[in-house]
Amino acid sequence: MLSLRELVAAVPDAMLRGGDVTIKAVRYDSRQVQPGDLFVAIAGARADGHHYLRQALSAGAAALAVEAGRRDAWQELEGRCPLAILPDTRKGLSPLAAAFYAFPARRLKVIGITGTDGKTSLAHLTAHLLKTAGLQAGNISTIGCEIAGIPLLEFDSRFTTPEAPEVHAMLARMVESGCSHAVVESTSHGLALHRLDDCEYDIAAVTNVGA
């Protein structure tokens, strides 16, 4: 757990309005909010989290992270709970999650693999080669997360790059498990949506580029 002030400090140009509180988790889905959580309102493909701020508060959110340009959606909530006001909540979700998990990528050698085809296969092959060389490695791909070949079933992402809180939770588990390396399949979708902004890659590989 970290204080809201510590989390907000990780986001450039973010402001904290209201008192400081201890945060138990960083959430972007209001349906998953539990007492003590920070709810980050981001716009998804089908819904905008700013429409669910009151739902998050009703579920026990200790604080809300909102976008400065969406003042119309949150101004009535000022004074009801602490607000982290970010220039862009989509971009801000990654540093908030990285800070919550104590920046796990900085304690790993992170290998990012991107490209049009072959990313998943190369990610698993790279993790296998690292293990064969006697190194503890974790692997995040579109078919799930593994640490030294053992799948973490609670992080079964399936078909897309997970959101930043899941990515950094996986990296933190790798650190806790004694891994020295992390292989991260980095889809164009995940990169474009800033889900991988704070992976702090040490090595990047491109399999191929096609239409």
Coordinates of N, CA and C in Angstrom, one line a residue:
M1 N 0.8 -1.2 0.0 CA 0.0 0.0 0.0 C 0.9 1.2 0.0
L2 N 0.4 2.3 -0.7 CA 1.1 3.5 -0.8 C 0.2 4.7 -0.5
S3 N 0.7 5.8 -0.2 CA -0.2 7.0 -0.1 C -0.5 7.5 -1.4
L4 N -1.7 8.2 -1.5 CA -2.1 8.8 -2.8 C -1.1 9.8 -3.2
R5 N -0.5 10.6 -2.3 CA 0.4 11.6 -2.7 C 1.7 11.0 -3.4
E6 N 2.1 9.8 -2.9 CA 3.3 9.2 -3.5 C 2.9 8.7 -4.9
L7 N 1.7 8.2 -5.1 CA 1.3 7.8 -6.5 C 1.2 8.9 -7.4
V8 N 0.6 10.0 -7.0 CA 0.4 11.2 -7.8 C 1.7 11.8 -8.2
A9 N 2.7 11.7 -7.4 CA 4.0 12.3 -7.7 C 4.7 11.6 -8.9
A10 N 4.2 10.4 -9.2 CA 4.8 9.6 -10.3 C 4.3 10.1 -11.7
V11 N 3.2 10.9 -11.7 CA 2.6 11.3 -12.9 C 2.9 12.8 -13.2
P12 N 3.6 13.1 -14.3 CA 4.0 14.5 -14.6 C 2.8 15.4 -14.7
D13 N 2.9 16.5 -14.0 CA 1.9 17.6 -14.1 C 0.6 17.2 -13.5
A14 N 0.5 16.1 -12.6 CA -0.7 15.8 -11.9 C -0.8 16.6 -10.7
M15 N -2.1 16.8 -10.2 CA -2.3 17.6 -9.0 C -3.2 16.7 -8.1
L16 N -2.9 16.9 -6.8 CA -3.7 16.3 -5.8 C -4.6 17.3 -5.1
R17 N -5.9 17.0 -5.1 CA -6.8 17.9 -4.5 C -7.6 17.2 -3.4
G18 N -7.5 17.7 -2.2 CA -8.1 17.0 -1.0 C -7.0 16.3 -0.2
G19 N -7.4 15.7 0.9 CA -6.4 15.1 1.8 C -5.7 13.8 1.2
D20 N -4.6 13.5 1.8 CA -3.9 12.3 1.4 C -4.5 11.0 2.1
V21 N -4.5 9.9 1.4 CA -5.1 8.7 1.9 C -4.2 7.5 1.5
T22 N -4.3 6.4 2.2 CA -3.6 5.2 1.8 C -4.4 4.4 0.8
I23 N -3.7 4.0 -0.3 CA -4.4 3.3 -1.4 C -4.0 1.8 -1.3
K24 N -5.1 1.0 -1.4 CA -4.9 -0.5 -1.4 C -4.7 -1.1 -2.7
A25 N -5.2 -0.5 -3.8 CA -5.1 -1.0 -5.1 C -5.4 0.1 -6.1
V26 N -4.9 -0.1 -7.3 CA -5.3 0.8 -8.4 C -6.2 0.1 -9.4
R27 N -7.4 0.7 -9.6 CA -8.4 0.1 -10.4 C -8.8 1.0 -11.5
Y28 N -9.2 0.4 -12.7 CA -9.7 1.2 -13.8 C -11.1 0.7 -14.2
D29 N -11.6 -0.4 -13.5 CA -12.9 -0.9 -13.8 C -13.8 -0.7 -12.5
S30 N -14.8 0.1 -12.6 CA -15.6 0.5 -11.4 C -16.2 -0.8 -10.8
R31 N -16.4 -1.8 -11.5 CA -17.1 -3.0 -11.0 C -16.1 -3.8 -10.1
Q32 N -14.8 -3.5 -10.2 CA -13.9 -4.2 -9.4 C -13.4 -3.4 -8.1
V33 N -13.9 -2.2 -8.0 CA -13.5 -1.4 -6.9 C -13.9 -1.9 -5.6
Q34 N -12.9 -1.9 -4.6 CA -13.2 -2.3 -3.2 C -12.8 -1.2 -2.3
P35 N -13.2 -1.2 -1.1 CA -12.8 -0.2 -0.1 C -11.3 0.1 0.0
G36 N -11.0 1.3 -0.1 CA -9.6 1.7 -0.1 C -8.8 1.8 -1.4
D37 N -9.5 1.6 -2.5 CA -8.9 1.6 -3.8 C -8.9 3.0 -4.4
L38 N -8.0 3.2 -5.4 CA -8.0 4.4 -6.2 C -8.6 4.0 -7.5
F39 N -9.7 4.7 -7.9 CA -10.3 4.4 -9.2 C -9.8 5.4 -10.2
V40 N -9.3 4.9 -11.3 CA -8.8 5.8 -12.4 C -9.8 5.7 -13.5
A41 N -10.4 6.9 -13.8 CA -11.4 7.0 -14.8 C -10.8 7.2 -16.2
I42 N -10.8 6.1 -17.0 CA -10.2 6.2 -18.4 C -11.3 5.9 -19.4
A43 N -11.1 6.4 -20.6 CA -12.1 6.2 -21.6 C -11.7 4.9 -22.4
G44 N -12.6 4.0 -22.4 CA -12.4 2.7 -23.1 C -13.0 2.7 -24.5
A45 N -13.0 1.6 -25.2 CA -13.7 1.5 -26.5 C -15.2 1.7 -26.4
R46 N -15.8 1.2 -25.3 CA -17.2 1.2 -25.2 C -17.7 2.2 -24.1
A47 N -16.9 2.5 -23.1 CA -17.4 3.4 -22.0 C -16.3 4.3 -21.5
D48 N -16.7 5.3 -20.9 CA -15.8 6.3 -20.2 C -15.9 6.2 -18.7
G49 N -14.8 5.9 -18.1 CA -14.8 5.7 -16.6 C -15.4 6.9 -15.9
H50 N -15.3 8.1 -16.5 CA -15.9 9.3 -15.8 C -17.4 9.2 -15.6
H51 N -18.0 8.3 -16.3 CA -19.5 8.1 -16.1 C -19.7 7.2 -14.9
Y52 N -18.7 6.6 -14.3 CA -18.8 5.7 -13.2 C -18.2 6.1 -11.9
L53 N -17.9 7.4 -11.8 CA -17.2 7.9 -10.6 C -18.1 7.7 -9.3
R54 N -19.3 7.9 -9.4 CA -20.2 7.8 -8.3 C -20.3 6.3 -7.9
Q55 N -20.4 5.4 -8.9 CA -20.4 4.0 -8.6 C -19.2 3.6 -7.9
A56 N -18.0 4.1 -8.3 CA -16.8 3.7 -7.6 C -16.8 4.2 -6.2
L57 N -17.3 5.4 -5.9 CA -17.4 5.9 -4.6 C -18.3 5.1 -3.7
S58 N -19.4 4.7 -4.3 CA -20.4 3.8 -3.6 C -19.8 2.5 -3.2
A59 N -18.8 2.0 -4.0 CA -18.2 0.7 -3.8 C -17.0 0.9 -2.7
G60 N -16.7 2.1 -2.3 CA -15.7 2.3 -1.3 C -14.4 2.9 -1.8
A61 N -14.3 3.4 -3.0 CA -13.1 4.0 -3.5 C -12.6 5.1 -2.5
A62 N -11.3 5.0 -2.2 CA -10.8 6.0 -1.3 C -10.4 7.3 -2.0
A63 N -10.2 7.2 -3.3 CA -9.9 8.4 -4.1 C -10.2 8.1 -5.5
L64 N -10.3 9.2 -6.3 CA -10.6 9.1 -7.7 C -9.5 9.8 -8.5
A65 N -9.1 9.2 -9.6 CA -8.1 9.8 -10.6 C -8.9 10.2 -11.8
V66 N -8.9 11.5 -12.1 CA -9.8 12.1 -13.1 C -9.0 12.9 -14.1
E67 N -9.6 13.2 -15.2 CA -8.9 14.0 -16.3 C -9.2 15.5 -16.1
A68 N -8.2 16.3 -16.2 CA -8.4 17.7 -16.0 C -9.4 18.3 -17.0
G69 N -9.4 17.9 -18.2 CA -10.3 18.4 -19.2 C -11.7 17.9 -19.1
R70 N -12.0 17.0 -18.2 CA -13.4 16.5 -17.9 C -13.9 17.0 -16.6
R71 N -13.7 18.2 -16.3 CA -14.1 18.9 -15.1 C -15.6 18.7 -14.9
D72 N -16.4 18.8 -16.0 CA -17.8 18.7 -15.9 C -18.3 17.4 -15.3
A73 N -17.4 16.3 -15.4 CA -17.8 15.0 -14.9 C -17.5 14.9 -13.4
W74 N -16.5 15.6 -12.9 CA -16.1 15.4 -11.5 C -16.2 16.6 -10.6
Q75 N -16.5 17.8 -11.1 CA -16.5 19.0 -10.2 C -17.4 18.9 -9.0
E76 N -18.6 18.2 -9.2 CA -19.5 18.1 -8.1 C -19.0 17.1 -7.0
L77 N -18.0 16.4 -7.3 CA -17.4 15.4 -6.3 C -16.3 16.0 -5.5
E78 N -15.9 17.2 -5.8 CA -14.8 17.9 -5.0 C -15.3 18.0 -3.6
G79 N -14.4 17.7 -2.7 CA -14.8 17.7 -1.2 C -15.4 16.4 -0.7
R80 N -15.9 15.6 -1.6 CA -16.4 14.3 -1.1 C -15.3 13.2 -0.9
C81 N -14.2 13.4 -1.7 CA -13.1 12.4 -1.6 C -11.9 13.1 -2.2
P82 N -10.7 12.6 -1.9 CA -9.5 13.2 -2.6 C -9.5 12.9 -4.1
L83 N -9.0 13.9 -4.9 CA -9.0 13.7 -6.3 C -7.6 13.9 -6.8
A84 N -7.2 12.9 -7.7 CA -5.9 13.0 -8.4 C -6.3 13.5 -9.8
I85 N -5.9 14.7 -10.1 CA -6.3 15.4 -11.4 C -5.1 15.2 -12.4
L86 N -5.3 14.5 -13.4 CA -4.2 14.2 -14.4 C -4.5 14.8 -15.7
P87 N -3.4 15.2 -16.4 CA -3.6 15.7 -17.8 C -4.3 14.7 -18.7
D88 N -4.0 13.4 -18.5 CA -4.5 12.4 -19.4 C -4.6 11.1 -18.6
T89 N -5.7 10.6 -18.2 CA -5.8 9.5 -17.3 C -5.4 8.2 -18.0
R90 N -5.6 8.1 -19.4 CA -5.1 6.9 -20.1 C -3.6 6.8 -20.0
K91 N -2.9 7.9 -20.2 CA -1.4 7.9 -20.0 C -1.0 7.8 -18.5
G92 N -1.8 8.3 -17.7 CA -1.5 8.3 -16.2 C -1.6 7.0 -15.5
L93 N -2.5 6.1 -16.1 CA -2.7 4.8 -15.4 C -1.4 4.0 -15.3
S94 N -0.5 4.1 -16.3 CA 0.7 3.3 -16.2 C 1.6 3.7 -15.1
P95 N 2.0 5.0 -15.0 CA 2.9 5.4 -13.9 C 2.3 5.3 -12.5
L96 N 0.9 5.4 -12.4 CA 0.3 5.2 -11.1 C 0.5 3.7 -10.7
A97 N 0.2 2.8 -11.7 CA 0.4 1.4 -11.4 C 1.8 1.0 -11.1
A98 N 2.8 1.6 -11.9 CA 4.2 1.3 -11.7 C 4.6 1.7 -10.3
A99 N 4.2 2.9 -9.9 CA 4.5 3.4 -8.6 C 3.9 2.6 -7.5
F100 N 2.7 2.1 -7.7 CA 2.0 1.3 -6.7 C 2.8 0.0 -6.4
Y101 N 3.4 -0.6 -7.5 CA 4.1 -1.8 -7.3 C 5.7 -1.6 -7.2
A102 N 6.0 -0.3 -6.8 CA 7.4 0.0 -6.6 C 8.3 -0.1 -7.8
F103 N 7.8 0.2 -9.0 CA 8.5 0.2 -10.2 C 9.3 -1.1 -10.4
P104 N 8.6 -2.2 -10.6 CA 9.2 -3.5 -10.7 C 10.1 -3.7 -11.9
A105 N 9.8 -3.0 -13.0 CA 10.6 -3.1 -14.2 C 12.1 -2.6 -14.0
R106 N 12.3 -1.7 -13.0 CA 13.6 -1.2 -12.7 C 14.5 -2.3 -12.0
R107 N 13.8 -3.3 -11.6 CA 14.6 -4.4 -10.9 C 14.7 -5.7 -11.7
L108 N 14.4 -5.5 -13.0 CA 14.4 -6.6 -13.9 C 15.1 -6.2 -15.2
K109 N 15.7 -7.1 -16.0 CA 16.1 -6.9 -17.3 C 14.9 -7.2 -18.2
V110 N 14.3 -6.2 -18.8 CA 13.1 -6.3 -19.5 C 13.4 -6.4 -21.0
I111 N 12.9 -7.5 -21.7 CA 13.1 -7.7 -23.1 C 11.7 -7.6 -23.7
G112 N 11.5 -6.6 -24.6 CA 10.3 -6.3 -25.3 C 10.3 -6.9 -26.7
I113 N 9.3 -7.6 -27.1 CA 9.2 -8.2 -28.4 C 7.9 -7.7 -29.1
T114 N 8.1 -7.0 -30.2 CA 7.0 -6.5 -31.0 C 7.1 -7.0 -32.5
G115 N 6.2 -6.6 -33.3 CA 6.2 -6.9 -34.7 C 4.8 -7.4 -35.1
T116 N 4.6 -7.7 -36.4 CA 3.3 -8.1 -36.9 C 3.0 -9.5 -36.6
D117 N 3.9 -10.4 -36.9 CA 3.7 -11.8 -36.6 C 4.8 -12.4 -35.8
G118 N 4.6 -13.5 -35.1 CA 5.6 -14.3 -34.4 C 6.0 -13.8 -33.0
K119 N 5.3 -12.8 -32.5 CA 5.7 -12.2 -31.2 C 5.5 -13.2 -30.1
T120 N 4.4 -13.9 -30.0 CA 4.2 -14.8 -28.9 C 5.2 -16.0 -29.0
S121 N 5.4 -16.5 -30.1 CA 6.3 -17.6 -30.3 C 7.7 -17.2 -29.8
L122 N 8.2 -16.0 -30.3 CA 9.5 -15.6 -29.9 C 9.6 -15.3 -28.5
A123 N 8.6 -14.7 -27.9 CA 8.6 -14.4 -26.4 C 8.8 -15.7 -25.6
H124 N 8.0 -16.8 -26.0 CA 8.2 -18.0 -25.2 C 9.5 -18.7 -25.5
L125 N 10.0 -18.6 -26.7 CA 11.3 -19.1 -27.0 C 12.4 -18.4 -26.3
T126 N 12.3 -17.1 -26.2 CA 13.3 -16.3 -25.5 C 13.3 -16.6 -24.0
A127 N 12.1 -16.7 -23.4 CA 12.1 -17.1 -22.0 C 12.7 -18.5 -21.8
H128 N 12.4 -19.4 -22.7 CA 13.0 -20.8 -22.6 C 14.5 -20.7 -22.6
L129 N 15.0 -20.0 -23.5 CA 16.5 -19.9 -23.7 C 17.1 -19.3 -22.4
L130 N 16.5 -18.3 -21.8 CA 17.0 -17.7 -20.6 C 17.0 -18.7 -19.5
K131 N 15.9 -19.5 -19.4 CA 15.8 -20.6 -18.4 C 16.9 -21.6 -18.6
T132 N 17.1 -22.0 -19.9 CA 18.2 -23.0 -20.2 C 19.5 -22.5 -19.8
A133 N 19.7 -21.2 -19.9 CA 21.0 -20.6 -19.6 C 21.2 -20.4 -18.1
G134 N 20.2 -20.8 -17.3 CA 20.3 -20.8 -15.8 C 19.8 -19.5 -15.2
L135 N 19.0 -18.7 -16.0 CA 18.5 -17.5 -15.5 C 17.0 -17.6 -15.2
Q136 N 16.5 -17.0 -14.1 CA 15.1 -17.0 -13.8 C 14.4 -16.0 -14.6
A137 N 13.4 -16.3 -15.4 CA 12.8 -15.4 -16.3 C 11.3 -15.5 -16.2
G138 N 10.6 -14.4 -16.4 CA 9.1 -14.4 -16.5 C 8.8 -14.0 -17.9
N139 N 7.5 -14.4 -18.3 CA 7.1 -14.1 -19.7 C 5.7 -13.6 -19.7
I140 N 5.4 -12.4 -20.2 CA 4.1 -11.9 -20.4 C 3.8 -11.9 -21.9
S141 N 2.7 -12.6 -22.3 CA 2.3 -12.7 -23.7 C 0.8 -12.6 -23.7
T142 N 0.3 -12.6 -25.0 CA -1.2 -12.5 -25.1 C -1.9 -13.8 -24.8
I143 N -1.2 -14.8 -24.4 CA -1.9 -16.0 -23.9 C -1.7 -16.3 -22.4
G144 N -1.1 -15.3 -21.8 CA -1.0 -15.4 -20.3 C 0.4 -15.0 -19.8
C145 N 0.6 -15.3 -18.5 CA 1.8 -14.9 -17.9 C 2.4 -16.2 -17.2
E146 N 3.8 -16.3 -17.4 CA 4.5 -17.5 -16.8 C 5.7 -17.0 -16.1
I147 N 6.0 -17.7 -15.0 CA 7.3 -17.4 -14.3 C 8.1 -18.8 -14.3
A148 N 9.2 -18.8 -15.0 CA 10.0 -20.0 -15.1 C 9.2 -21.2 -15.6
G149 N 8.3 -20.9 -16.6 CA 7.5 -21.9 -17.2 C 6.2 -22.3 -16.5
I150 N 6.0 -21.7 -15.3 CA 4.8 -22.0 -14.5 C 3.8 -20.9 -14.8
P151 N 2.6 -21.2 -15.3 CA 1.6 -20.2 -15.6 C 1.0 -19.6 -14.3
L152 N 0.7 -18.3 -14.4 CA 0.0 -17.7 -13.3 C -1.5 -17.5 -13.8
L153 N -2.3 -18.4 -13.4 CA -3.7 -18.5 -13.9 C -4.5 -17.2 -13.7
E154 N -4.2 -16.5 -12.6 CA -5.0 -15.3 -12.3 C -4.6 -14.1 -13.3
F155 N -3.6 -14.3 -14.1 CA -3.2 -13.3 -15.0 C -3.3 -13.9 -16.5
D156 N -4.4 -14.6 -16.7 CA -4.7 -15.2 -18.0 C -5.3 -14.1 -18.9
S157 N -4.4 -13.4 -19.7 CA -4.9 -12.2 -20.4 C -5.7 -12.5 -21.7
R158 N -5.2 -13.5 -22.4 CA -5.9 -13.9 -23.7 C -6.2 -12.8 -24.7
F159 N -5.4 -12.9 -25.7 CA -5.6 -12.2 -27.0 C -5.2 -10.7 -27.0
T160 N -4.9 -10.1 -25.9 CA -4.5 -8.7 -25.9 C -3.6 -8.3 -24.8
T161 N -2.8 -7.3 -24.9 CA -1.9 -6.9 -23.9 C -2.7 -6.4 -22.7
P162 N -2.4 -6.9 -21.5 CA -3.2 -6.5 -20.3 C -3.1 -5.0 -20.0
E163 N -4.0 -4.4 -19.2 CA -3.8 -3.0 -18.8 C -2.6 -2.9 -17.9
A164 N -2.2 -1.7 -17.7 CA -1.0 -1.4 -16.9 C -1.0 -2.0 -15.5
P165 N -2.1 -1.9 -14.7 CA -2.1 -2.5 -13.4 C -1.8 -4.0 -13.4
E166 N -2.3 -4.7 -14.4 CA -2.0 -6.1 -14.5 C -0.5 -6.4 -14.9
V167 N -0.1 -5.6 -15.9 CA 1.3 -5.7 -16.3 C 2.3 -5.5 -15.2
H168 N 2.1 -4.5 -14.4 CA 3.0 -4.2 -13.3 C 2.8 -5.2 -12.1
A169 N 1.6 -5.7 -11.9 CA 1.4 -6.8 -10.9 C 2.2 -8.0 -11.3
M170 N 2.2 -8.4 -12.6 CA 3.0 -9.5 -13.1 C 4.5 -9.3 -12.9
L171 N 4.9 -8.1 -13.3 CA 6.4 -7.8 -13.1 C 6.8 -7.9 -11.6
A172 N 5.9 -7.4 -10.8 CA 6.2 -7.5 -9.3 C 6.2 -8.9 -8.8
R173 N 5.4 -9.8 -9.4 CA 5.4 -11.2 -9.0 C 6.7 -11.8 -9.4
M174 N 7.2 -11.4 -10.6 CA 8.5 -11.9 -11.1 C 9.6 -11.5 -10.1
V175 N 9.6 -10.3 -9.7 CA 10.6 -9.8 -8.8 C 10.6 -10.6 -7.5
E176 N 9.3 -10.8 -7.0 CA 9.2 -11.5 -5.7 C 9.6 -13.0 -5.9
S177 N 9.5 -13.5 -7.1 CA 9.9 -14.9 -7.3 C 11.4 -15.1 -7.6
G178 N 12.1 -14.0 -7.6 CA 13.6 -14.1 -7.8 C 14.0 -14.0 -9.3
C179 N 13.1 -13.6 -10.2 CA 13.5 -13.5 -11.6 C 14.5 -12.3 -11.8
S180 N 15.3 -12.5 -12.7 CA 16.3 -11.5 -13.1 C 15.9 -10.8 -14.5
H181 N 15.0 -11.6 -15.3 CA 14.6 -11.1 -16.6 C 13.1 -11.3 -16.8
A182 N 12.6 -10.4 -17.6 CA 11.2 -10.4 -18.0 C 11.1 -10.3 -19.5
V183 N 10.3 -11.2 -20.1 CA 10.1 -11.1 -21.6 C 8.7 -10.6 -21.7
V184 N 8.5 -9.5 -22.4 CA 7.2 -8.9 -22.5 C 6.8 -8.8 -24.0
E185 N 5.8 -9.5 -24.4 CA 5.2 -9.4 -25.7 C 4.5 -8.0 -25.8
S186 N 4.9 -7.2 -26.7 CA 4.5 -5.8 -26.8 C 3.7 -5.5 -28.1
T187 N 2.4 -5.7 -28.0 CA 1.6 -5.5 -29.1 C 1.5 -4.0 -29.5
S188 N 1.2 -3.7 -30.8 CA 1.0 -2.3 -31.2 C -0.2 -1.7 -30.4
H189 N -1.2 -2.5 -30.2 CA -2.4 -2.0 -29.4 C -2.0 -1.6 -28.0
G190 N -1.2 -2.5 -27.3 CA -0.7 -2.1 -26.0 C 0.2 -0.9 -25.9
L191 N 1.0 -0.8 -26.9 CA 1.9 0.4 -27.0 C 1.1 1.6 -27.2
A192 N 0.2 1.6 -28.2 CA -0.6 2.8 -28.5 C -1.5 3.2 -27.4
L193 N -1.9 2.3 -26.5 CA -2.8 2.7 -25.4 C -2.0 2.9 -24.1
H194 N -0.7 3.0 -24.2 CA 0.2 3.4 -23.1 C 0.2 2.3 -22.0
R195 N -0.2 1.1 -22.3 CA -0.3 0.0 -21.3 C 1.1 -0.4 -20.9
L196 N 2.1 -0.1 -21.7 CA 3.5 -0.6 -21.5 C 4.5 0.5 -21.3
D197 N 4.0 1.7 -21.0 CA 4.8 2.9 -21.0 C 6.0 2.8 -20.0
D198 N 5.7 2.1 -18.8 CA 6.7 2.1 -17.7 C 7.4 0.7 -17.6
C199 N 7.4 0.0 -18.7 CA 8.1 -1.3 -18.6 C 9.7 -1.1 -18.7
E200 N 10.1 0.1 -19.1 CA 11.5 0.5 -19.1 C 12.4 -0.6 -19.7
Y201 N 12.1 -0.9 -21.0 CA 12.8 -2.0 -21.7 C 14.3 -1.8 -21.7
D202 N 15.0 -2.9 -21.5 CA 16.5 -2.9 -21.7 C 16.9 -3.4 -23.1
I203 N 16.0 -4.2 -23.7 CA 16.3 -4.8 -25.0 C 14.9 -4.8 -25.7
A204 N 14.9 -4.4 -27.0 CA 13.7 -4.4 -27.8 C 14.0 -5.2 -29.1
A205 N 13.1 -6.1 -29.5 CA 13.2 -6.9 -30.7 C 12.0 -6.7 -31.6
V206 N 12.2 -6.7 -32.9 CA 11.1 -6.6 -33.8 C 11.1 -7.8 -34.7
T207 N 10.0 -8.6 -34.7 CA 10.0 -9.9 -35.4 C 9.9 -9.6 -36.9
N208 N 9.0 -8.7 -37.3 CA 8.8 -8.4 -38.7 C 7.7 -7.3 -38.8
V209 N 7.6 -6.6 -39.9 CA 6.6 -5.6 -40.0 C 5.8 -5.8 -41.3
G210 N 4.5 -6.0 -41.3 CA 3.7 -6.3 -42.4 C 2.4 -5.6 -42.4
A211 N 1.7 -5.6 -43.4 CA 0.4 -5.0 -43.5 C -0.7 -5.7 -42.7

